[in-house]
Amino acid sequence: MQIIETEMTVKIPIPEDMVLISKVRLAELEKNDYVGKILTMKDFVERSGRSASWIKANILNNPKLTKQLDIENGGFVYFPSSKSDRWLFKASGLVDFIENDLGMYLKGV
């Protein structure tokens, strides 16, 4: 049996309204999409798949995490100062927490 090797050049047209970028650049752009944005508890619930009560009990009111999460200490969480106040989250920090740290707290569930 004879094997023939060949090289080909294939041209793939990219539509004018689209661009081709690397995965690294795409990740950078997606990350930048969260910079300067604030999310609510509803967003945290939707992104994590956990209930607000679970998030409060296991994450936000966890004494081991409170200081680290607090926005006043460089974290991403604004802790409400009164009953009428709302939980707020820096989007970039929340997304990073969900992707990198939330799994540690789900193991017991």
mmCIF file of C-alpha atoms in Angstrom:
data_model
loop_
_atom_site.group_PDB
_atom_site.id
_atom_site.type_symbol
_atom_site.label_atom_id
_atom_site.label_comp_id
_atom_site.label_asym_id
_atom_site.label_seq_id
_atom_site.Cartn_x
_atom_site.Cartn_y
_atom_site.Cartn_z
ATOM 1 C CA MET A 1 0.000 0.000 0.000
ATOM 2 C CA GLN A 2 1.317 3.392 -0.952
ATOM 3 C CA ILE A 3 0.868 6.454 1.318
ATOM 4 C CA ILE A 4 0.745 9.915 -0.182
ATOM 5 C CA GLU A 5 1.323 12.975 1.975
ATOM 6 C CA THR A 6 0.258 16.419 0.887
ATOM 7 C CA GLU A 7 -0.108 19.900 2.290
ATOM 8 C CA MET A 8 -3.059 22.094 1.507
ATOM 9 C CA THR A 9 -3.969 25.683 2.063
ATOM 10 C CA VAL A 10 -7.592 26.251 2.884
ATOM 11 C CA LYS A 11 -9.131 29.694 2.880
ATOM 12 C CA ILE A 12 -11.955 30.238 5.341
ATOM 13 C CA PRO A 13 -13.811 33.503 4.869
ATOM 14 C CA ILE A 14 -14.644 35.423 8.040
ATOM 15 C CA PRO A 15 -17.734 37.609 7.721
ATOM 16 C CA GLU A 16 -17.139 41.353 7.957
ATOM 17 C CA ASP A 17 -19.146 41.639 11.176
ATOM 18 C CA MET A 18 -16.992 39.036 12.989
ATOM 19 C CA VAL A 19 -13.402 38.752 14.195
ATOM 20 C CA LEU A 20 -11.144 35.858 15.093
ATOM 21 C CA ILE A 21 -9.468 36.124 18.520
ATOM 22 C CA SER A 22 -7.537 33.779 20.800
ATOM 23 C CA LYS A 23 -9.207 32.060 23.742
ATOM 24 C CA VAL A 24 -6.905 33.955 26.108
ATOM 25 C CA ARG A 25 -8.063 37.294 24.708
ATOM 26 C CA LEU A 26 -11.703 36.178 24.896
ATOM 27 C CA ALA A 27 -11.271 35.297 28.578
ATOM 28 C CA GLU A 28 -9.720 38.728 29.213
ATOM 29 C CA LEU A 29 -12.616 40.472 27.509
ATOM 30 C CA GLU A 30 -15.181 38.428 29.434
ATOM 31 C CA LYS A 31 -13.434 39.187 32.718
ATOM 32 C CA ASN A 32 -13.381 42.893 31.917
ATOM 33 C CA ASP A 33 -17.136 42.751 31.357
ATOM 34 C CA TYR A 34 -17.573 42.407 35.134
ATOM 35 C CA VAL A 35 -15.240 45.231 36.159
ATOM 36 C CA GLY A 36 -17.140 48.074 37.809
ATOM 37 C CA LYS A 37 -20.487 46.248 37.904
ATOM 38 C CA ILE A 38 -22.512 45.540 41.030
ATOM 39 C CA LEU A 39 -24.691 42.437 41.420
ATOM 40 C CA THR A 40 -27.525 41.667 43.831
ATOM 41 C CA MET A 41 -28.457 38.640 45.916
ATOM 42 C CA LYS A 42 -30.776 37.580 43.088
ATOM 43 C CA ASP A 43 -27.753 37.455 40.763
ATOM 44 C CA PHE A 44 -25.775 35.403 43.313
ATOM 45 C CA VAL A 45 -28.683 32.949 43.629
ATOM 46 C CA GLU A 46 -29.001 32.581 39.839
ATOM 47 C CA ARG A 47 -25.274 32.162 39.240
ATOM 48 C CA SER A 48 -24.640 29.748 42.107
ATOM 49 C CA GLY A 49 -27.796 27.649 41.927
ATOM 50 C CA ARG A 50 -28.227 27.955 45.701
ATOM 51 C CA SER A 51 -31.017 29.685 47.644
ATOM 52 C CA ALA A 52 -30.510 33.058 49.311
ATOM 53 C CA SER A 53 -30.982 31.467 52.729
ATOM 54 C CA TRP A 54 -28.303 28.844 51.979
ATOM 55 C CA ILE A 55 -25.880 31.525 50.727
ATOM 56 C CA LYS A 56 -26.418 33.615 53.855
ATOM 57 C CA ALA A 57 -26.101 30.665 56.242
ATOM 58 C CA ASN A 58 -23.102 28.979 54.624
ATOM 59 C CA ILE A 59 -21.157 31.804 53.009
ATOM 60 C CA LEU A 60 -22.079 35.341 54.001
ATOM 61 C CA ASN A 61 -22.688 34.758 57.715
ATOM 62 C CA ASN A 62 -19.839 32.267 58.040
ATOM 63 C CA PRO A 63 -17.559 33.770 60.742
ATOM 64 C CA LYS A 64 -14.487 32.356 58.971
ATOM 65 C CA LEU A 65 -15.346 34.275 55.779
ATOM 66 C CA THR A 66 -17.044 37.476 56.892
ATOM 67 C CA LYS A 67 -13.931 39.607 57.311
ATOM 68 C CA GLN A 68 -12.355 38.348 54.082
ATOM 69 C CA LEU A 69 -15.537 38.920 52.036
ATOM 70 C CA ASP A 70 -16.319 42.395 53.409
ATOM 71 C CA ILE A 71 -15.829 45.139 50.837
ATOM 72 C CA GLU A 72 -14.321 47.331 53.539
ATOM 73 C CA ASN A 73 -11.464 44.810 53.845
ATOM 74 C CA GLY A 74 -10.884 44.477 50.096
ATOM 75 C CA GLY A 75 -13.493 41.766 49.539
ATOM 76 C CA PHE A 76 -16.427 41.826 47.148
ATOM 77 C CA VAL A 77 -19.438 41.845 49.516
ATOM 78 C CA TYR A 78 -21.324 44.874 50.821
ATOM 79 C CA PHE A 79 -22.930 43.715 54.053
ATOM 80 C CA PRO A 80 -26.290 45.409 54.732
ATOM 81 C CA SER A 81 -26.198 47.819 57.650
ATOM 82 C CA SER A 82 -29.944 47.613 58.357
ATOM 83 C CA LYS A 83 -32.950 45.368 57.618
ATOM 84 C CA SER A 84 -34.024 47.657 54.771
ATOM 85 C CA ASP A 85 -30.540 47.585 53.192
ATOM 86 C CA ARG A 86 -29.589 45.091 50.432
ATOM 87 C CA TRP A 87 -26.713 42.695 49.912
ATOM 88 C CA LEU A 88 -24.525 43.926 47.049
ATOM 89 C CA PHE A 89 -21.571 42.253 45.367
ATOM 90 C CA LYS A 90 -18.733 43.453 43.163
ATOM 91 C CA ALA A 91 -19.356 41.402 40.024
ATOM 92 C CA SER A 92 -15.731 40.494 39.322
ATOM 93 C CA GLY A 93 -15.194 39.208 42.865
ATOM 94 C CA LEU A 94 -18.458 37.292 42.960
ATOM 95 C CA VAL A 95 -17.826 35.542 39.649
ATOM 96 C CA ASP A 96 -14.296 34.651 40.761
ATOM 97 C CA PHE A 97 -15.619 33.303 44.083
ATOM 98 C CA ILE A 98 -18.264 31.158 42.388
ATOM 99 C CA GLU A 99 -15.761 29.726 39.908
ATOM 100 C CA ASN A 100 -12.901 29.104 42.356
ATOM 101 C CA ASP A 101 -14.171 28.844 45.926
ATOM 102 C CA LEU A 102 -17.864 27.966 46.097
ATOM 103 C CA GLY A 103 -17.192 24.259 45.518
ATOM 104 C CA MET A 104 -15.495 23.965 48.923
ATOM 105 C CA TYR A 105 -18.743 24.962 50.629
ATOM 106 C CA LEU A 106 -20.962 22.724 48.476
ATOM 107 C CA LYS A 107 -19.254 19.505 49.560
ATOM 108 C CA GLY A 108 -21.354 19.225 52.714
ATOM 109 C CA VAL A 109 -24.588 19.613 50.776
#
